[in-house]
Every structure is written in structure tokens, then in C-alpha cells.
Coordinates of C-alpha atoms in Angstrom, one line a residue:
Chain A
M1 CA -25.4 -16.9 13.0
I2 CA -21.8 -16.1 12.4
E3 CA -19.4 -15.7 15.3
L4 CA -15.9 -14.6 14.9
K5 CA -13.8 -15.2 18.0
N6 CA -10.4 -13.6 18.7
I7 CA -9.6 -13.5 15.0
S8 CA -6.1 -12.4 14.1
V9 CA -4.4 -12.6 10.7
T10 CA -0.7 -12.0 10.4
F11 CA 1.1 -11.9 7.1
N12 CA 4.8 -12.3 7.1
E13 CA 6.1 -10.8 3.9
N14 CA 9.5 -12.1 5.0
E15 CA 10.8 -13.3 8.4
K16 CA 11.3 -9.8 9.6
D17 CA 8.3 -7.8 8.5
E18 CA 5.1 -9.1 10.0
V19 CA 1.9 -7.3 9.2
D20 CA -1.0 -7.7 11.5
A21 CA -3.9 -7.3 9.0
V22 CA -6.5 -8.2 11.5
K23 CA -6.0 -8.0 15.3
N24 CA -8.1 -9.8 17.8
V25 CA -11.5 -9.2 16.2
N26 CA -14.7 -10.5 17.9
L27 CA -17.9 -10.1 16.0
T28 CA -21.3 -11.7 16.1
I29 CA -23.6 -11.4 13.1
E30 CA -27.2 -12.5 13.6
D31 CA -29.2 -14.3 10.8
G32 CA -31.0 -12.1 8.5
T33 CA -29.2 -8.9 9.3
I34 CA -27.3 -6.6 6.9
F35 CA -24.1 -5.9 8.6
G36 CA -21.7 -3.2 7.3
I37 CA -18.0 -3.2 8.0
V38 CA -16.6 0.2 7.2
G39 CA -13.0 1.4 7.1
Y40 CA -10.4 3.0 5.0
S41 CA -8.4 0.9 2.5
G42 CA -5.8 -1.1 4.4
A43 CA -7.9 -1.2 7.6
G44 CA -8.1 -5.0 7.2
K45 CA -11.8 -5.3 6.3
S46 CA -11.2 -7.2 3.1
T47 CA -9.0 -9.7 5.0
L48 CA -11.6 -10.0 7.7
V49 CA -14.5 -10.7 5.3
R50 CA -12.3 -13.4 3.6
V51 CA -11.9 -15.1 7.0
I52 CA -15.6 -15.7 7.1
N53 CA -15.5 -18.2 4.2
L54 CA -11.9 -19.1 5.0
L55 CA -10.5 -17.8 1.7
Q56 CA -8.1 -16.4 4.3
R57 CA -7.1 -18.7 7.1
P58 CA -6.8 -16.7 10.4
T59 CA -3.5 -17.0 12.3
K60 CA -5.5 -17.2 15.5
G61 CA -9.2 -17.5 16.4
T62 CA -12.3 -19.5 15.4
I63 CA -15.1 -18.9 13.0
L64 CA -18.4 -20.4 13.8
V65 CA -21.1 -20.5 11.2
D66 CA -24.3 -21.8 12.7
G67 CA -22.2 -23.3 15.4
C68 CA -19.9 -25.2 13.0
D69 CA -16.2 -24.3 13.4
L70 CA -14.9 -23.8 9.9
T71 CA -11.3 -23.9 10.8
K72 CA -11.7 -27.6 11.9
L73 CA -13.2 -28.8 8.6
A74 CA -11.4 -30.9 6.1
E75 CA -11.0 -29.4 2.6
K76 CA -14.0 -31.3 1.1
Q77 CA -16.3 -30.4 4.0
L78 CA -15.1 -26.8 3.8
R79 CA -15.9 -26.7 0.1
Q80 CA -19.4 -27.9 0.8
K81 CA -19.8 -25.3 3.5
R82 CA -18.7 -22.6 1.2
K83 CA -21.8 -23.3 -1.0
D84 CA -23.8 -21.8 1.9
I85 CA -21.8 -18.6 1.8
G86 CA -22.1 -16.6 -1.5
M87 CA -19.6 -13.9 -2.3
I88 CA -19.5 -10.9 -4.6
F89 CA -16.5 -8.7 -5.4
Q90 CA -15.6 -5.2 -6.3
H91 CA -14.6 -6.2 -9.8
F92 CA -17.4 -8.6 -10.3
N93 CA -15.1 -11.5 -11.3
L94 CA -17.3 -12.9 -14.0
L95 CA -15.9 -15.6 -16.3
E96 CA -15.3 -13.7 -19.6
A97 CA -15.3 -16.8 -21.7
R98 CA -18.8 -17.8 -20.7
T99 CA -22.2 -16.3 -21.3
I100 CA -24.3 -14.7 -18.5
G101 CA -26.4 -17.9 -18.3
E102 CA -23.2 -20.1 -18.1
N103 CA -21.8 -17.8 -15.4
V104 CA -24.9 -18.2 -13.3
A105 CA -25.0 -22.0 -13.9
F106 CA -21.3 -22.3 -13.1
P107 CA -21.7 -23.3 -9.4
L108 CA -24.5 -25.7 -10.4
K109 CA -22.4 -27.8 -12.8
Y110 CA -21.1 -31.2 -11.8
Q111 CA -23.4 -31.3 -8.7
G112 CA -25.7 -34.0 -10.0
I113 CA -28.3 -31.5 -10.9
T114 CA -30.1 -32.2 -14.2
K115 CA -29.7 -29.8 -17.1
E116 CA -33.4 -28.8 -17.0
K117 CA -33.2 -28.0 -13.3
Q118 CA -30.0 -25.9 -13.9
Q119 CA -31.7 -24.0 -16.7
A120 CA -34.8 -23.4 -14.6
K121 CA -32.7 -22.1 -11.7
V122 CA -30.7 -19.8 -14.0
K123 CA -33.8 -18.3 -15.4
E124 CA -35.3 -17.8 -11.9
L125 CA -32.1 -16.1 -10.7
L126 CA -31.8 -13.9 -13.7
K127 CA -35.4 -12.9 -13.3
L128 CA -34.7 -12.1 -9.6
V129 CA -31.9 -9.7 -10.6
G130 CA -33.8 -8.3 -13.6
L131 CA -31.5 -9.6 -16.4
T132 CA -33.7 -12.2 -18.1
D133 CA -32.9 -10.9 -21.6
K134 CA -29.1 -11.1 -21.2
I135 CA -28.9 -14.9 -20.8
N136 CA -26.9 -15.5 -24.0
V137 CA -24.8 -12.4 -23.8
Y138 CA -21.1 -12.3 -22.8
P139 CA -20.0 -10.2 -19.7
S140 CA -17.9 -7.8 -21.9
Q141 CA -21.2 -6.5 -23.3
L142 CA -22.7 -5.5 -19.9
S143 CA -22.3 -2.4 -17.8
G144 CA -20.8 -2.5 -14.4
G145 CA -24.1 -2.5 -12.6
Q146 CA -25.4 -5.4 -14.8
K147 CA -22.2 -7.3 -14.2
Q148 CA -22.7 -7.0 -10.5
R149 CA -26.3 -8.3 -10.9
V150 CA -25.0 -11.3 -12.7
A151 CA -22.4 -11.8 -9.9
I152 CA -25.2 -11.7 -7.4
A153 CA -27.3 -14.2 -9.3
R154 CA -24.3 -16.5 -9.5
A155 CA -23.6 -16.1 -5.8
L156 CA -27.2 -17.1 -5.1
A157 CA -27.2 -20.2 -7.3
S158 CA -26.3 -22.6 -4.5
D159 CA -29.0 -21.1 -2.3
P160 CA -26.6 -19.6 0.3
K161 CA -27.8 -18.3 3.7
I162 CA -25.0 -15.7 3.8
L163 CA -23.8 -13.2 1.2
L164 CA -20.4 -11.6 1.6
C165 CA -20.0 -8.4 -0.4
D166 CA -16.4 -7.2 -0.8
E167 CA -16.6 -3.5 -1.8
A168 CA -19.4 -4.6 -4.1
T169 CA -20.4 -1.1 -5.1
S170 CA -17.1 0.6 -5.0
A171 CA -16.6 0.4 -8.8
L172 CA -20.0 1.7 -9.6
D173 CA -21.5 5.2 -10.0
P174 CA -23.8 6.6 -7.3
K175 CA -27.0 5.8 -9.2
T176 CA -26.0 2.2 -10.0
T177 CA -24.8 1.8 -6.4
G178 CA -28.2 2.8 -5.2
Q179 CA -29.8 0.2 -7.5
I180 CA -27.5 -2.6 -6.3
L181 CA -28.1 -1.7 -2.7
K182 CA -31.9 -1.8 -3.3
L183 CA -31.5 -5.2 -4.8
L184 CA -29.4 -6.5 -1.8
Q185 CA -32.1 -5.1 0.5
K186 CA -34.8 -6.9 -1.5
L187 CA -32.8 -10.2 -1.3
N188 CA -32.3 -9.7 2.4
R189 CA -36.1 -9.4 3.0
K190 CA -37.3 -11.9 0.4
L191 CA -34.8 -14.7 1.2
N192 CA -33.9 -13.8 4.8
L193 CA -30.3 -13.6 3.5
T194 CA -27.7 -12.5 5.9
I195 CA -25.5 -9.9 4.2
I196 CA -22.1 -8.8 5.3
L197 CA -20.9 -5.9 3.3
I198 CA -17.6 -4.2 3.5
T199 CA -17.1 -0.7 2.2
H200 CA -15.3 2.5 2.6
E201 CA -18.4 4.5 2.0
M202 CA -20.5 5.3 5.1
Q203 CA -23.3 6.2 2.6
V204 CA -23.7 2.5 1.8
V205 CA -24.0 1.6 5.5
K206 CA -26.5 4.4 6.0
E207 CA -28.5 3.2 3.1
I208 CA -29.2 -0.4 4.0
C209 CA -27.3 -1.7 7.0
Q210 CA -28.9 -2.5 10.3
K211 CA -25.6 -3.0 12.2
T212 CA -22.2 -1.7 11.6
A213 CA -18.6 -2.1 12.7
V214 CA -15.9 0.5 12.1
M215 CA -12.4 -0.8 11.5
L216 CA -9.0 0.8 11.9
N217 CA -5.6 -0.8 11.7
G218 CA -7.0 -4.3 11.8
Q219 CA -9.2 -3.7 14.8
I220 CA -12.8 -3.0 15.3
V221 CA -13.0 0.4 17.0
E222 CA -16.7 0.7 17.2
K223 CA -19.7 -1.5 16.5
G224 CA -23.5 -1.5 17.1
E225 CA -26.8 -0.7 15.6
V226 CA -26.5 1.8 12.8
L227 CA -28.9 4.2 14.4
Q228 CA -27.0 4.2 17.6
V229 CA -23.5 4.5 16.0
F230 CA -24.7 7.4 13.8
N231 CA -26.3 9.2 16.7
E232 CA -23.6 8.8 19.2
P233 CA -20.3 8.0 17.4
K234 CA -17.6 7.3 20.0
T235 CA -14.4 7.6 18.0
E236 CA -13.1 10.4 15.8
L237 CA -12.9 8.0 12.8
T238 CA -16.5 7.1 13.1
K239 CA -17.4 10.8 13.2
K240 CA -15.4 11.4 10.1
F241 CA -17.1 8.6 8.3
I242 CA -20.5 9.8 9.3
A243 CA -19.7 13.3 8.2
T244 CA -18.9 12.0 4.7
A245 CA -22.2 10.1 4.6
F246 CA -24.1 13.3 5.3
R247 CA -21.8 15.3 3.1
Q248 CA -21.7 17.7 6.0
E249 CA -18.0 18.7 6.2
D250 CA -18.1 20.6 3.0
I251 CA -21.3 22.4 3.7
L252 CA -20.2 23.3 7.2
H253 CA -17.1 25.0 5.9
K254 CA -19.1 27.0 3.4
V255 CA -21.7 28.0 5.9
I256 CA -19.1 29.2 8.4
E257 CA -17.1 31.0 5.7
N258 CA -20.1 32.8 4.3
S259 CA -21.8 33.7 7.5
S260 CA -20.6 37.0 8.8
L261 CA -21.6 36.6 12.4
S262 CA -22.5 39.7 14.4
P263 CA -21.2 39.9 18.0
D264 CA -24.3 38.6 19.6
E265 CA -24.7 35.6 17.3
T266 CA -23.8 32.0 18.3
L267 CA -23.4 29.2 15.7
V268 CA -24.7 25.8 16.9
E269 CA -25.3 22.5 15.4
L270 CA -28.4 20.7 16.6
S271 CA -28.9 17.0 16.0
Y272 CA -32.0 15.1 16.9
T273 CA -33.6 11.7 16.3
G274 CA -37.1 10.3 16.0
K275 CA -40.2 12.2 17.2
V276 CA -38.4 15.3 18.3
T277 CA -38.2 16.0 14.6
N278 CA -42.0 16.6 14.7
E279 CA -41.8 19.4 17.3
P280 CA -41.6 23.1 16.4
L281 CA -38.4 23.6 18.5
L282 CA -37.2 26.8 16.9
A283 CA -40.6 28.5 17.4
D284 CA -40.3 27.3 21.1
L285 CA -37.0 29.0 21.4
Y286 CA -38.4 32.3 20.4
Q287 CA -41.5 32.0 22.6
R288 CA -39.6 30.9 25.7
F289 CA -36.3 32.7 25.5
E290 CA -36.8 35.4 22.8
I291 CA -34.0 33.8 20.9
K292 CA -34.1 34.4 17.2
A293 CA -32.8 31.4 15.3
N294 CA -31.6 31.6 11.7
I295 CA -31.3 28.3 9.9
L296 CA -28.2 28.2 7.8
Y297 CA -28.3 24.5 7.0
G298 CA -30.8 21.8 7.5
N299 CA -31.0 18.1 6.7
I300 CA -33.1 15.1 7.6
E301 CA -31.9 11.6 6.8
Y302 CA -33.8 8.4 7.4
L303 CA -31.9 5.6 9.0
Q304 CA -33.9 2.4 9.2
Q305 CA -37.1 4.5 8.7
V306 CA -36.1 6.7 11.7
P307 CA -35.7 10.3 10.9
V308 CA -32.4 11.9 11.9
G309 CA -32.2 15.6 11.7
K310 CA -29.4 18.0 11.7
L311 CA -29.6 21.8 11.8
I312 CA -27.0 24.5 11.8
V313 CA -28.4 27.7 13.1
S314 CA -27.2 31.0 14.3
L315 CA -28.8 32.1 17.5
V316 CA -29.3 35.8 18.3
G317 CA -29.9 36.8 21.9
S318 CA -28.2 37.5 25.2
K319 CA -25.5 35.1 26.4
K320 CA -27.6 34.0 29.4
K321 CA -30.7 33.4 27.3
I322 CA -28.7 31.4 24.8
S323 CA -27.2 29.1 27.4
E324 CA -30.7 28.6 28.9
S325 CA -32.1 27.8 25.6
L326 CA -29.4 25.3 24.8
A327 CA -30.0 23.6 28.1
Y328 CA -33.7 23.5 27.2
L329 CA -33.0 21.9 23.8
N330 CA -30.8 19.3 25.6
S331 CA -33.6 18.4 27.9
K332 CA -35.8 17.8 24.9
G333 CA -33.3 15.2 23.6
V334 CA -31.6 17.5 21.1
K335 CA -27.8 17.3 21.0
V336 CA -26.2 20.6 20.8
K337 CA -22.7 21.4 19.6
L338 CA -21.3 24.9 19.7
L339 CA -19.5 25.5 16.4
N340 CA -18.0 28.9 17.1
T341 CA -19.0 31.8 19.3
S342 CA -18.5 35.3 18.3
D343 CA -15.8 36.0 20.8
Chain B
M1 CA 4.8 -20.9 -68.4
Q2 CA 6.6 -24.2 -68.4
A3 CA 9.5 -22.5 -70.2
L4 CA 9.6 -19.7 -67.7
L5 CA 9.7 -22.2 -64.8
E6 CA 12.5 -24.2 -66.4
K7 CA 14.5 -21.1 -67.0
Y8 CA 14.2 -19.7 -63.4
L9 CA 13.7 -22.8 -61.3
P10 CA 15.6 -25.5 -63.3
N11 CA 16.4 -27.8 -60.3
V12 CA 12.9 -27.5 -58.9
V13 CA 11.3 -28.5 -62.1
S14 CA 13.6 -31.4 -62.7
D15 CA 12.6 -33.1 -59.5
P16 CA 9.5 -31.6 -57.9
Q17 CA 8.9 -34.8 -55.8
I18 CA 11.6 -33.9 -53.3
F19 CA 9.6 -30.9 -52.3
V20 CA 6.5 -33.0 -51.6
D21 CA 8.6 -35.4 -49.6
A22 CA 10.4 -32.7 -47.6
T23 CA 7.1 -30.9 -46.9
I24 CA 5.6 -34.1 -45.6
Q25 CA 8.7 -34.7 -43.4
T26 CA 8.5 -31.2 -42.0
I27 CA 4.8 -31.5 -41.3
Y28 CA 5.4 -35.0 -39.7
M29 CA 8.1 -33.6 -37.4
T30 CA 6.1 -30.5 -36.5
F31 CA 2.9 -32.4 -35.9
W32 CA 4.2 -35.1 -33.6
A33 CA 6.5 -32.8 -31.7
A34 CA 3.6 -30.4 -31.2
I35 CA 1.4 -33.3 -30.0
F36 CA 3.9 -34.7 -27.5
G37 CA 5.7 -31.6 -26.6
G38 CA 2.6 -29.5 -26.5
G39 CA 0.7 -32.0 -24.3
L40 CA 3.6 -32.4 -21.8
G41 CA 4.4 -28.7 -22.0
L42 CA 0.8 -27.8 -21.1
I43 CA 1.0 -30.1 -18.1
L44 CA 4.3 -28.6 -17.0
G45 CA 3.0 -25.1 -17.5
V46 CA 0.0 -25.8 -15.4
I47 CA 2.2 -27.3 -12.7
L48 CA 4.4 -24.2 -12.8
V49 CA 1.4 -22.0 -12.2
V50 CA -0.2 -24.0 -9.4
T51 CA 3.0 -24.7 -7.4
R52 CA 4.3 -21.2 -7.4
P53 CA 4.0 -19.2 -4.2
G54 CA 0.4 -18.4 -3.6
G55 CA -0.7 -21.0 -6.1
L56 CA -3.4 -23.6 -5.6
Y57 CA -0.9 -26.4 -4.8
E58 CA 1.9 -24.2 -3.5
N59 CA 5.1 -26.2 -3.3
K60 CA 8.2 -24.1 -3.1
T61 CA 10.7 -26.9 -3.7
L62 CA 8.9 -28.4 -6.7
F63 CA 8.4 -25.0 -8.2
W64 CA 12.1 -24.1 -7.7
I65 CA 13.3 -27.3 -9.3
L66 CA 10.9 -27.1 -12.3
D67 CA 11.5 -23.4 -12.8
K68 CA 15.3 -24.0 -12.9
F69 CA 14.9 -27.1 -15.1
V70 CA 12.9 -25.1 -17.7
N71 CA 15.5 -22.3 -17.7
L72 CA 18.3 -24.8 -18.0
I73 CA 16.9 -26.7 -21.0
R74 CA 15.9 -23.4 -22.7
S75 CA 19.4 -22.1 -22.4
I76 CA 20.9 -24.9 -24.4
P77 CA 21.0 -24.2 -28.1
F78 CA 18.9 -26.6 -30.1
I79 CA 21.7 -27.7 -32.4
I80 CA 23.7 -28.8 -29.3
L81 CA 20.7 -30.4 -27.7
L82 CA 20.5 -32.6 -30.8
A83 CA 24.0 -33.9 -30.1
L84 CA 23.5 -34.1 -26.3
L85 CA 20.4 -36.2 -26.5
A86 CA 21.8 -38.6 -29.1
V87 CA 22.2 -41.4 -26.5
I88 CA 18.6 -41.0 -25.2
T89 CA 17.4 -40.9 -28.8
Q90 CA 19.2 -44.1 -29.6
F91 CA 17.6 -45.7 -26.5
I92 CA 14.0 -44.5 -27.3
V93 CA 13.8 -44.7 -31.1
G94 CA 16.6 -47.1 -31.8
T95 CA 18.4 -44.8 -34.2
T96 CA 19.8 -41.3 -34.1
I97 CA 19.1 -40.5 -37.8
G98 CA 15.9 -39.5 -39.5
A99 CA 12.7 -37.6 -38.9
K100 CA 11.6 -40.0 -36.1
A101 CA 15.0 -39.6 -34.3
A102 CA 14.7 -35.8 -34.6
L103 CA 11.4 -36.0 -32.6
V104 CA 13.2 -36.7 -29.3
P105 CA 15.2 -33.5 -29.2
L106 CA 12.3 -31.5 -30.7
V107 CA 9.9 -32.7 -28.0
A108 CA 12.6 -32.1 -25.4
T109 CA 13.0 -28.5 -26.5
V110 CA 9.3 -27.8 -27.0
I111 CA 8.2 -28.9 -23.6
P112 CA 10.0 -26.2 -21.6
F113 CA 9.4 -23.6 -24.3
F114 CA 5.7 -24.2 -24.4
A115 CA 5.5 -24.7 -20.6
R116 CA 6.9 -21.2 -20.1
Q117 CA 4.5 -19.7 -22.6
V118 CA 1.5 -21.5 -21.0
E119 CA 2.6 -20.3 -17.6
T120 CA 2.6 -16.7 -18.8
A121 CA -0.7 -17.1 -20.5
L122 CA -2.3 -18.7 -17.4
L123 CA -0.9 -16.0 -15.1
E124 CA -2.9 -13.6 -17.1
V125 CA -6.1 -15.1 -15.8
D126 CA -7.5 -12.7 -13.2
P127 CA -6.7 -14.0 -9.7
G128 CA -10.1 -12.7 -8.8
L129 CA -11.7 -15.4 -10.8
I130 CA -9.7 -18.1 -8.9
E131 CA -10.8 -16.5 -5.7
A132 CA -14.5 -16.4 -6.9
A133 CA -14.3 -20.1 -7.9
Q134 CA -12.8 -21.0 -4.5
A135 CA -15.6 -19.1 -2.7
M136 CA -18.1 -21.1 -4.7
G137 CA -16.6 -24.3 -3.3
L138 CA -14.9 -25.6 -6.4
S139 CA -12.1 -28.2 -6.0
R140 CA -8.6 -27.2 -7.0
L141 CA -8.7 -29.6 -10.0
G142 CA -12.0 -28.0 -10.9
I143 CA -10.5 -24.6 -10.8
I144 CA -7.6 -25.7 -13.1
C145 CA -9.9 -27.2 -15.7
R146 CA -12.9 -24.9 -15.5
V147 CA -11.2 -21.6 -14.7
Y148 CA -7.5 -21.6 -15.6
L149 CA -7.7 -23.6 -18.8
R150 CA -11.0 -22.2 -20.0
E151 CA -10.4 -18.5 -19.2
G152 CA -6.8 -18.8 -20.4
L153 CA -7.7 -20.6 -23.6
V154 CA -7.3 -17.6 -25.9
G155 CA -3.8 -17.1 -24.4
I156 CA -3.0 -20.8 -24.8
V157 CA -4.0 -20.8 -28.5
R158 CA -2.0 -17.6 -29.1
V159 CA 1.2 -19.2 -27.6
S160 CA 0.5 -22.4 -29.4
A161 CA 0.8 -20.6 -32.7
L162 CA 4.0 -19.1 -31.5
T163 CA 5.3 -22.4 -30.5
M164 CA 4.3 -24.0 -33.7
I165 CA 6.1 -21.4 -35.8
S166 CA 9.2 -21.7 -33.6
L167 CA 8.9 -25.5 -34.0
I168 CA 8.8 -25.3 -37.8
G169 CA 12.1 -23.3 -37.5
L170 CA 13.6 -26.0 -35.3
T171 CA 12.7 -28.8 -37.8
A172 CA 14.9 -27.0 -40.3
M173 CA 17.9 -27.5 -37.9
A174 CA 17.0 -31.1 -37.3
G175 CA 18.2 -31.6 -40.8
A176 CA 21.7 -31.6 -39.2
V177 CA 20.9 -35.2 -38.0
G178 CA 19.6 -36.2 -41.3
A179 CA 16.0 -35.7 -40.4
G180 CA 15.0 -34.4 -43.8
G181 CA 12.4 -31.8 -44.2
L182 CA 12.3 -28.4 -46.0
G183 CA 15.2 -26.9 -44.0
D184 CA 17.4 -29.9 -44.7
L185 CA 16.5 -29.6 -48.4
A186 CA 17.3 -25.9 -48.5
I187 CA 20.8 -26.4 -46.9
S188 CA 22.0 -29.8 -48.1
Q189 CA 20.8 -29.4 -51.7
G190 CA 20.1 -25.7 -52.3
Y191 CA 23.0 -24.3 -50.4
N192 CA 25.7 -27.0 -50.7
R193 CA 25.1 -27.6 -54.4
F194 CA 24.6 -24.0 -55.3
E195 CA 21.0 -24.7 -56.4
N196 CA 19.6 -21.4 -55.2
D197 CA 16.2 -22.0 -56.7
V198 CA 15.8 -25.1 -54.4
T199 CA 16.6 -22.9 -51.4
F200 CA 14.1 -20.3 -52.6
V201 CA 11.2 -22.7 -53.1
A202 CA 12.0 -24.5 -49.8
T203 CA 11.9 -21.2 -48.0
L204 CA 8.6 -20.3 -49.7
L205 CA 7.1 -23.6 -48.6
I206 CA 8.2 -23.0 -45.0
L207 CA 6.7 -19.5 -45.1
I208 CA 3.4 -20.9 -46.3
L209 CA 3.4 -23.4 -43.3
V210 CA 4.1 -20.5 -40.9
F211 CA 1.4 -18.3 -42.4
L212 CA -1.0 -21.2 -42.3
S213 CA -0.3 -21.8 -38.6
Q214 CA -0.8 -18.1 -37.8
F215 CA -4.0 -18.0 -39.9
I216 CA -5.6 -21.0 -38.3
S217 CA -4.8 -19.8 -34.8
N218 CA -6.2 -16.3 -35.6
L219 CA -9.4 -18.0 -36.8
I220 CA -9.7 -20.0 -33.6
I221 CA -9.0 -17.0 -31.4
K222 CA -11.6 -15.0 -33.2
K223 CA -14.1 -17.8 -32.5
I224 CA -13.4 -18.3 -28.8
S225 CA -12.6 -14.8 -27.7
H226 CA -15.4 -12.8 -26.1
Q227 CA -13.5 -9.9 -24.5

């Protein structure tokens, strides 16, 4: 378990300008979870993730990894502890002068491990990330996704319990991002690896994280289970991030632009989770309230295997019936948001 | 052929042995100055990289002193350094004349020159690699040896060739203290005695040494570069 307590990081560029990169952050990350920290660039998430392996010493606060306070360790003990915390980076940071095999073996050298054992470990790791055939190739000959796989193999060489991912997919195209995320998910399940992942893409959080925290100006403004945060975002920032993950904003604009609403039409957004998605709600509306619903946009996403649905519909009917029907939907656990009414 | 050489290079043909001696002296001075100056310059260059703000062994005072020291020595023209260091040379070598005596000012000037070049080459090493190595739990000394020097090796070889070529040029000036060598030959015999063919052949030999250094370094770079 990782516990960050009252972490603050202040950089003083010079005596006058102090920059609070991280302000009073408290975070607990359970073993075996994939935890996503999301925020715009400059939010302090890169600094925060570097506090976890003490690449960045906090100005204030303590870091407990399995109960051990890292800030109290001497350099040598800290180095030992860092072997339990792997890290991968946005730009992969592979050693260009060494082959893929040598890169993966790099953390194993000078540790009193025999050459044979090192080689066996390298082969095992390259197999795990699916790059067995590249062992004697240099990094410059690999694609971005392959480089990140090598970086992952290297980070796992010392059998860490924790893997820190600093914008690990930000330099990759969407398809490769998906593959890397799948690999991380596999490692999380297979090795019970705790993964802390920082990103500016909510898509990434949506894809594999169980828990998430949203950062703004060095502070955590929202945190919790991914499902809960996506369903009931509390802050505007979180809502914005979620909208990007569902690529909703764009579509919404187009839908509203292109729909010529007649006076008795009301445009609403319906969002629902879990088993409500299995009920024929729109048919219900017609039967009970004689409301005709026209679907303009619909989408179902799966968060942690739970379906989350979103519909944009225009409802045609009398004002009274519409408000009754919306109340009914609410009672069924559907969240309703009026987008614009005709008047 | 013989007649042609005698016609155009009369002084060269009459005493070819002096060119062999001078070449050996130039190589002697270049070699030993490169070994001592290069070794110490490499160490100084590494110290400059790791003590600078944000470096592995950040030490503002030491960095400031070394940085200014390097600038200071590099600002002094070599020909003046020869004279300035005469006392120290006398103390170390026992004489101020000859190729051996010229080594002291040569080494003294190569150290800061090479250190600055090494510093620049090592600063080219991606800071992300240093960070990755730290995250892996490497010691600071481990990072210097296994990341900086290894990843910066191509850069170091490149600046070594540059230093070598510059050093060959400096040995020519060392002729001023009677160090011998090709430069000395070109000036004291070729120029002063109006034996232009001697100057010409001495220059040719210097050029061959320069091209050879460049050629060897290019070969090495080709072998170790994987970018």
C-alpha cells in the first residue's frame, strides 16, 4: 500500500518566485489497483508521481510504501527500495547505445546475479511483453510502442510490486496506446502489480483504471472509484475530462446544431448505469405518458465491465407530460439533464 | 623520379632523416599530452557535469570555481602559457627546453579544452536516462560510468578527435621552446632559411596526421554509434 500524507512540493526558481507544484496532497493507493491520476499539463501530476519513488523530494509530508517512510531512508536503503518501484516514461528513456537485451538486463547487472540467470530473466521478460525476437536489436530500430514494451520489461526486471507510469502512452498513437494499456492490465492481473498511471487523457483512465484522482493546480480536486467519478463528477474539470473521454462535446454540438426543434420538443440527456440499461425505457415513456422520444445520439461504454449508457433524445409531448416522464425516469435511476427547451 | 624530387624538393632530399625525427617528436608530444591531458580533462569534464546545478553531486561553489578556472586557462594564448608555465615546467621536468618540457604546457592547455568539450558532450545525454537510472536504484557513480560515459561515448570520441587535431596544432607552437616537431621544422628551417620545400613537406606531414586522427575517430564512431 502506498500512502501519501500531506505532500507539498515547492520549487523556488529564485528567492522571490516560489511555485507550489503540489499542494497538500493525501492519497492512499491499495495493493493491486490501477490508479489513474489525471490532469492538464502543469497540474503537478508528474511531480506527484516522482514523489512516490522520491526522484522528487517533497518539501513537506511523508510517503509510506508498505508502511516504510521513504523520506527517512539513507541513500543506500532508498536505492534498494527503488528496486521495488518500477517506472516508465513518456519518451521511453531507453539506453540508445545498448541492445534491447542489454537494456532489460541493465538493472540486473552488478547485483550478484549470474550471467545465466540474467539472460533467463531477460528472455522471460521479453516474452512477457512479446518482443522475444528483438533481443539483439538497438532501440533506434523499434517503433514507439515496441520501445515502451522494452521499457516495461526493463522496469519489471527487479520484480517490483509497483509500477509508475509517467504519461506512458502520451507519445503513442491510439491503437498502440490501446495495446500498451492491455499489456499493463495483463501485468496487473498476472503479477498483482500496483500501477499508478498519470495521464492527461481520461480515455486511458476509462480504459483500465479502477480508481482515479483529478488534479488541478497541484491539488487533488476529486478522487474515488472510476465508476463513481464518471457517473457523478463533482467538479467542472472532471466533467470536462469525462466529456473528452466519451468524445461527447463535439457530437453534442453537432446534434444541437443540426436538430431543428419544433416548439413542443424538449432536448434531454439521459445517463444511466448498470442494469437500467437492460430496460426498454423509451418504450415505457410512450406507453405511460404518450411521449414520443427521438434518439439523436446514443452510446454505451463499459467501465470495469459495468455498462454506462448515455442518450440524447428529443421528447415530443405536452409540458406536463414531459416533466412527469422525466420524474419517472429519475425514479428509475436515470439521470436527466435538460439541454435546451424550445422556449 | 629522383631527378624530379631533387629539382623541386632539394632540401628535403638532402636530409630526409629530419622529417622522420620531427614526425616522431610531434607524435610523441601529441600522444603523451593526449594521454595525460585527455585523462585529466575527462575527469574534470565529468566533475563539471555532475556538480552543476541539478547535477548528481550538485555543488555550486565547486562548480563555480572549476567553471571559472576552465575559462581562465582557456583565455590565455598558448604561446604565453608556454612562458608562464616555465617555472613549473622546470620544477616537474627539470628543464624548460625540448619535447618533454613542452608536455607540461600542452597538458595544461588540453585539460580545460577537453574538459569543456566533454562537458558539452555529456550534457547531450538525455536527462530522462539519468532519471530512469535513478528510478532503477543505480548509485551516482554507477550512473556516471554506465549512463553518462556509455551513452555519451560517441560524443566523447567526436570531441577527442577535435582535441587531437587542435593538439597537433599546438605542438607546432611548442617549437618556440625548442620542442622540435614538424611545426618547429617548418618555421626554424623552412621559413627562417627560406627552404620552402621543407615547409611544404612538414605541412603535408601535419595534414596527414590530422586526417589520420579524423579517419580513426570516424571509424570508431561508426562502430559504436547505434542512433
